[in-house]
mmCIF file of N, CA, C and O in Angstrom:
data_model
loop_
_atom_site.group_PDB
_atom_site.id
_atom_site.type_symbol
_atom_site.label_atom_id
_atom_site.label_comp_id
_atom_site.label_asym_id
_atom_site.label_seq_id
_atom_site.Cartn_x
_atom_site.Cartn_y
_atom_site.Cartn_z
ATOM 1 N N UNK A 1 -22.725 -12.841 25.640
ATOM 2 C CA UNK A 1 -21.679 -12.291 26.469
ATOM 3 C C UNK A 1 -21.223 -10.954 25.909
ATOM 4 O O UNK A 1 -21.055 -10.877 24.691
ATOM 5 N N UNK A 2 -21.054 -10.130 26.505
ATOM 6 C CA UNK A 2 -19.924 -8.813 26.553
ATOM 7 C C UNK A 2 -19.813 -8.581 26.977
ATOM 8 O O UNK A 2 -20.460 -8.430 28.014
ATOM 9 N N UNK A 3 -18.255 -8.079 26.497
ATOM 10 C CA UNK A 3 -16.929 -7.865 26.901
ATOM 11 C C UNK A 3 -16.934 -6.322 26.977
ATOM 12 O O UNK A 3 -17.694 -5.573 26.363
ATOM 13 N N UNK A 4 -15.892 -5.958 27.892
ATOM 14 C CA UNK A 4 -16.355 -4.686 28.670
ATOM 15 C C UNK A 4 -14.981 -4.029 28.171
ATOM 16 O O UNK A 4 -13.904 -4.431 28.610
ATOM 17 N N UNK A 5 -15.078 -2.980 27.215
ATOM 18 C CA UNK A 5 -13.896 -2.680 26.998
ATOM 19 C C UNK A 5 -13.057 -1.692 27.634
ATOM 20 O O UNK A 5 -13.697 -0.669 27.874
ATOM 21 N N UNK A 6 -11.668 -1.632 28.042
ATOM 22 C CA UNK A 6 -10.896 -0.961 28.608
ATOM 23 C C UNK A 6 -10.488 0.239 28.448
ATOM 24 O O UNK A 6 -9.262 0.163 28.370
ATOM 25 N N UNK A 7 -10.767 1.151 28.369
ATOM 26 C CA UNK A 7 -10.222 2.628 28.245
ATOM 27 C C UNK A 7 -8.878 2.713 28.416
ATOM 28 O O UNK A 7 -8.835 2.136 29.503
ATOM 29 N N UNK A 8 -7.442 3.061 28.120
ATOM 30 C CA UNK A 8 -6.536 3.303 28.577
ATOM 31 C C UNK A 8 -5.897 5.218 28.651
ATOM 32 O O UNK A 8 -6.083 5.818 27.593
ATOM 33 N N UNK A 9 -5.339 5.905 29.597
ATOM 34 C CA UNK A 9 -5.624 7.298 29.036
ATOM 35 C C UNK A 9 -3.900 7.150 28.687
ATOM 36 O O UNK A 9 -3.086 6.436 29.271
ATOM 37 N N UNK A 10 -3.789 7.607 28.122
ATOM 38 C CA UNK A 10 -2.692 8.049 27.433
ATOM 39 C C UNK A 10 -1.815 9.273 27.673
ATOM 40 O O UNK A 10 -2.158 10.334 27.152
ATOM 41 N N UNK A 11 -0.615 9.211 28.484
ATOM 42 C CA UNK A 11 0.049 10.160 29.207
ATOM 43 C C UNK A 11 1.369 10.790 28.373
ATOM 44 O O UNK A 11 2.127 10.070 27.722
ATOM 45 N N UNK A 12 1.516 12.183 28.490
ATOM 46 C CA UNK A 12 2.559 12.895 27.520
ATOM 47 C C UNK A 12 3.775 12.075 28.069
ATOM 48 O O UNK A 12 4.691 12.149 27.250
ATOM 49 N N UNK A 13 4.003 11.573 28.794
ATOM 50 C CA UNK A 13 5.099 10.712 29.254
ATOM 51 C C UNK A 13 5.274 9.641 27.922
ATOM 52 O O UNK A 13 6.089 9.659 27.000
ATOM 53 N N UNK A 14 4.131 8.690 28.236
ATOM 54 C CA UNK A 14 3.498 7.791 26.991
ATOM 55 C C UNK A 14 4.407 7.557 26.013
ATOM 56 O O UNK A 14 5.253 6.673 25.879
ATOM 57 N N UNK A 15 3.937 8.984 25.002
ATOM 58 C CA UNK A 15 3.919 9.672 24.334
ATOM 59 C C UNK A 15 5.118 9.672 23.997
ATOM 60 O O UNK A 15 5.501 8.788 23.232
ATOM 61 N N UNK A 16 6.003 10.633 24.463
ATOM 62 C CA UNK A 16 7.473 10.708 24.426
ATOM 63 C C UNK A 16 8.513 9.787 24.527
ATOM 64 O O UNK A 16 9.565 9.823 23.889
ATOM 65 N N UNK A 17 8.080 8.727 25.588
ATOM 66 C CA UNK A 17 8.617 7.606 25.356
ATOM 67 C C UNK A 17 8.605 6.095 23.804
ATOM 68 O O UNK A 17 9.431 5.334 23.299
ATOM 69 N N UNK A 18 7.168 6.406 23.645
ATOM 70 C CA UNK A 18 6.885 5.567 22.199
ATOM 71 C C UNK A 18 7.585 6.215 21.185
ATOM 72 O O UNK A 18 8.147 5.419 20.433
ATOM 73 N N UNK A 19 7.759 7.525 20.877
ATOM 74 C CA UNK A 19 8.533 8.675 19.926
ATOM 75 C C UNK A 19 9.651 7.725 20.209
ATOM 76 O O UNK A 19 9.998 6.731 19.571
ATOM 77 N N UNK A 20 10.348 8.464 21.764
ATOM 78 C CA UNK A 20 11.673 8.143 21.572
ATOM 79 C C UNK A 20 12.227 6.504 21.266
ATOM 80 O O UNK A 20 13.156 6.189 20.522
ATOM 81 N N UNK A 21 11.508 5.751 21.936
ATOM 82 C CA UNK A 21 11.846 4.165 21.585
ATOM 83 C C UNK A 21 11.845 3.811 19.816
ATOM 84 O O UNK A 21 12.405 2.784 19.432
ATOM 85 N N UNK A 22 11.203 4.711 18.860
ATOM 86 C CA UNK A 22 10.723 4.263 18.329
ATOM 87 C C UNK A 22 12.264 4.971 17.169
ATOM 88 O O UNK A 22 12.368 4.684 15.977
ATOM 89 N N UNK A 23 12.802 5.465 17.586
ATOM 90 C CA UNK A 23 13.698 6.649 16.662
ATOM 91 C C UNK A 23 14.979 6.269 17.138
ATOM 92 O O UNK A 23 16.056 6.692 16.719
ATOM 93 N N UNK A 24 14.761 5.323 18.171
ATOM 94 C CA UNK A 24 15.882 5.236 18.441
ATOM 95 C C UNK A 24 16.286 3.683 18.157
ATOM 96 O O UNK A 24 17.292 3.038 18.452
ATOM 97 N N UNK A 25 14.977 3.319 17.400
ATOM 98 C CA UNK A 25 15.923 1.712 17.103
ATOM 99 C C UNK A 25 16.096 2.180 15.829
ATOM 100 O O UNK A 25 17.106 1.668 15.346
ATOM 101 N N UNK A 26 15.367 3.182 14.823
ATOM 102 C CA UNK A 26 15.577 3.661 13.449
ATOM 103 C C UNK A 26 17.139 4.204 13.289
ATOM 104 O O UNK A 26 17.841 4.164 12.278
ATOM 105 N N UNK A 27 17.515 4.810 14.823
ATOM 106 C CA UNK A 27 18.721 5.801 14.450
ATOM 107 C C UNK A 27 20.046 5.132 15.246
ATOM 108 O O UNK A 27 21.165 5.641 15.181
ATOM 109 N N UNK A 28 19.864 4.404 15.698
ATOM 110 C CA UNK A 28 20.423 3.747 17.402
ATOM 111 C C UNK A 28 21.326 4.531 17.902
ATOM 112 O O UNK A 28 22.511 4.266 18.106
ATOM 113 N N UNK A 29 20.556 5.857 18.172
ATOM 114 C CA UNK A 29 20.853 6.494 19.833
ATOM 115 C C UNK A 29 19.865 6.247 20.773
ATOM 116 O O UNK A 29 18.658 6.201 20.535
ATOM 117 N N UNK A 30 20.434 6.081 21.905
ATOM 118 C CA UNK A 30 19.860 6.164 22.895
ATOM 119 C C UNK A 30 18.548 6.248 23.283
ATOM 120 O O UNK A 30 18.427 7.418 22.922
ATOM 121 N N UNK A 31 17.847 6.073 23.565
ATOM 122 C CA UNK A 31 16.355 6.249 24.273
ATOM 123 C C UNK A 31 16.146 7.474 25.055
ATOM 124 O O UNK A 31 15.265 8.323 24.924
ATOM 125 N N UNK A 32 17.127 7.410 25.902
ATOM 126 C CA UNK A 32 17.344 8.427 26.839
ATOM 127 C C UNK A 32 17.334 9.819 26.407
ATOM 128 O O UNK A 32 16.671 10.795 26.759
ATOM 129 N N UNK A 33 18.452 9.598 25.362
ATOM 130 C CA UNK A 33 19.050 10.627 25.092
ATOM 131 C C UNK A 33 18.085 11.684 23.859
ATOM 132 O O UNK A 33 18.076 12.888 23.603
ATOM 133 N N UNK A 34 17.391 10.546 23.359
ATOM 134 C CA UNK A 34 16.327 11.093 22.287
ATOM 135 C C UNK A 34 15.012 11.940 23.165
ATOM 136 O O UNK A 34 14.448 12.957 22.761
ATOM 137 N N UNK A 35 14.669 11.059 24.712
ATOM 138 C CA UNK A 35 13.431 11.773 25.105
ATOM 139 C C UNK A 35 13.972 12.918 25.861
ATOM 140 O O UNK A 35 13.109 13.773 26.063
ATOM 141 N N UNK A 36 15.182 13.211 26.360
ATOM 142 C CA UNK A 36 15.969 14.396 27.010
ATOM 143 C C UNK A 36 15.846 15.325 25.777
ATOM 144 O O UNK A 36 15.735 16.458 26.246
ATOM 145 N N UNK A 37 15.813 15.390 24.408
ATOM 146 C CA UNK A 37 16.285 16.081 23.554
ATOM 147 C C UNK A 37 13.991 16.740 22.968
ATOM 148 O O UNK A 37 13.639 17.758 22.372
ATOM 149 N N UNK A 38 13.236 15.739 23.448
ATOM 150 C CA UNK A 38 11.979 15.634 22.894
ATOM 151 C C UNK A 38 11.648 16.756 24.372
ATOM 152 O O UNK A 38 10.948 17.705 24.017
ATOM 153 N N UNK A 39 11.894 16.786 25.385
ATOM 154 C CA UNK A 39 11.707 17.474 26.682
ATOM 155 C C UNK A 39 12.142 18.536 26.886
ATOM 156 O O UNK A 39 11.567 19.121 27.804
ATOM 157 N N UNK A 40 13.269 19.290 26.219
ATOM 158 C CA UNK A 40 14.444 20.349 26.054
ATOM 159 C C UNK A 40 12.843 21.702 25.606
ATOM 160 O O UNK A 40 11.880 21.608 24.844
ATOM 161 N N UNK A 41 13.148 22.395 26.206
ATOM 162 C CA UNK A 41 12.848 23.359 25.806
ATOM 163 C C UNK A 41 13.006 24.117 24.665
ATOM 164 O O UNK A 41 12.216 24.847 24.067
ATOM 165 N N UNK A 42 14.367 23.771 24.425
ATOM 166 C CA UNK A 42 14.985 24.412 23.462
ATOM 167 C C UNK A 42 15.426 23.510 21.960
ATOM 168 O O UNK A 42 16.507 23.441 21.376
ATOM 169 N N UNK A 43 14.066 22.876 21.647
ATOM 170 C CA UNK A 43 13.844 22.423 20.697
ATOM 171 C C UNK A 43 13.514 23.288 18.968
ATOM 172 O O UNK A 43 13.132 24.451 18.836
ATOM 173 N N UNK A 44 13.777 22.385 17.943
ATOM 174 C CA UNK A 44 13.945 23.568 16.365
ATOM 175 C C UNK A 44 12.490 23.907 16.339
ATOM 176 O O UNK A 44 12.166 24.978 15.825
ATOM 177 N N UNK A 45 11.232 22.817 17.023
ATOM 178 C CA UNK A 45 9.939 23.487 16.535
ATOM 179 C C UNK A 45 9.226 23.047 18.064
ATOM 180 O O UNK A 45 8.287 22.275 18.258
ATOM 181 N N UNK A 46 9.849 23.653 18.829
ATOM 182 C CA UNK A 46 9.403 23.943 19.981
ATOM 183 C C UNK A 46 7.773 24.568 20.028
ATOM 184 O O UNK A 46 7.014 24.268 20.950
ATOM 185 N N UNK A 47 7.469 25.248 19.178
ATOM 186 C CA UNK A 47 5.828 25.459 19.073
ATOM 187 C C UNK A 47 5.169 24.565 18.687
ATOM 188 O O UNK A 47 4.113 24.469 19.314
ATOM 189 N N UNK A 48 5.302 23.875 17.955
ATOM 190 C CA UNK A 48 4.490 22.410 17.735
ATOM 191 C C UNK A 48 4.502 21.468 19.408
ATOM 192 O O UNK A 48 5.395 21.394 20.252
ATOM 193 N N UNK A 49 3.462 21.010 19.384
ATOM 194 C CA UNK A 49 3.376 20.189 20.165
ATOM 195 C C UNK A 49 2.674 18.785 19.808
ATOM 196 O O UNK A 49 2.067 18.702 18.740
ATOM 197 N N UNK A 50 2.749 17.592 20.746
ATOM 198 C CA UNK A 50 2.262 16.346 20.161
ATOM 199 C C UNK A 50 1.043 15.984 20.337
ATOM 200 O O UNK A 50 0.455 16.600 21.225
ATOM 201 N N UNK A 51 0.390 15.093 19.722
ATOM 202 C CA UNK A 51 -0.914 15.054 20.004
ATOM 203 C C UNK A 51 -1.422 14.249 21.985
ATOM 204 O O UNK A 51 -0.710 13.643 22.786
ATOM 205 N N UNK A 52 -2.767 14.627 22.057
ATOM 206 C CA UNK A 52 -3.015 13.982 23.216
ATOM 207 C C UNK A 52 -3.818 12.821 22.914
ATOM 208 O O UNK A 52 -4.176 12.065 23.817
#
């Protein structure tokens, strides 16, 4: 038998959401308020970006 494995693609949404869930049980703010702040333009290292 084999098993047929699943590809999943992985969306900058994803992404930002696993960050923010993840910082926000470390820090307990908000979820919200962490991926509004990950989305801001006007972020300290706004040239960095996250991986795909």
């Amino acid at each position: 038998m084999s098993a047929k494995e699943s590809v999943k693609t992985v969306s900058k949404a994803m992404i930002y959401r696993a960050v923010a869930s993840s910082t926000a049980i470390e820090t307990g703010v908000a979820t919200k308020e962490i991926e509004k702040k990950l989305k801001s333009s006007n972020r300290r290292f706004a040239h960095i970006s996250l991986a795909n």
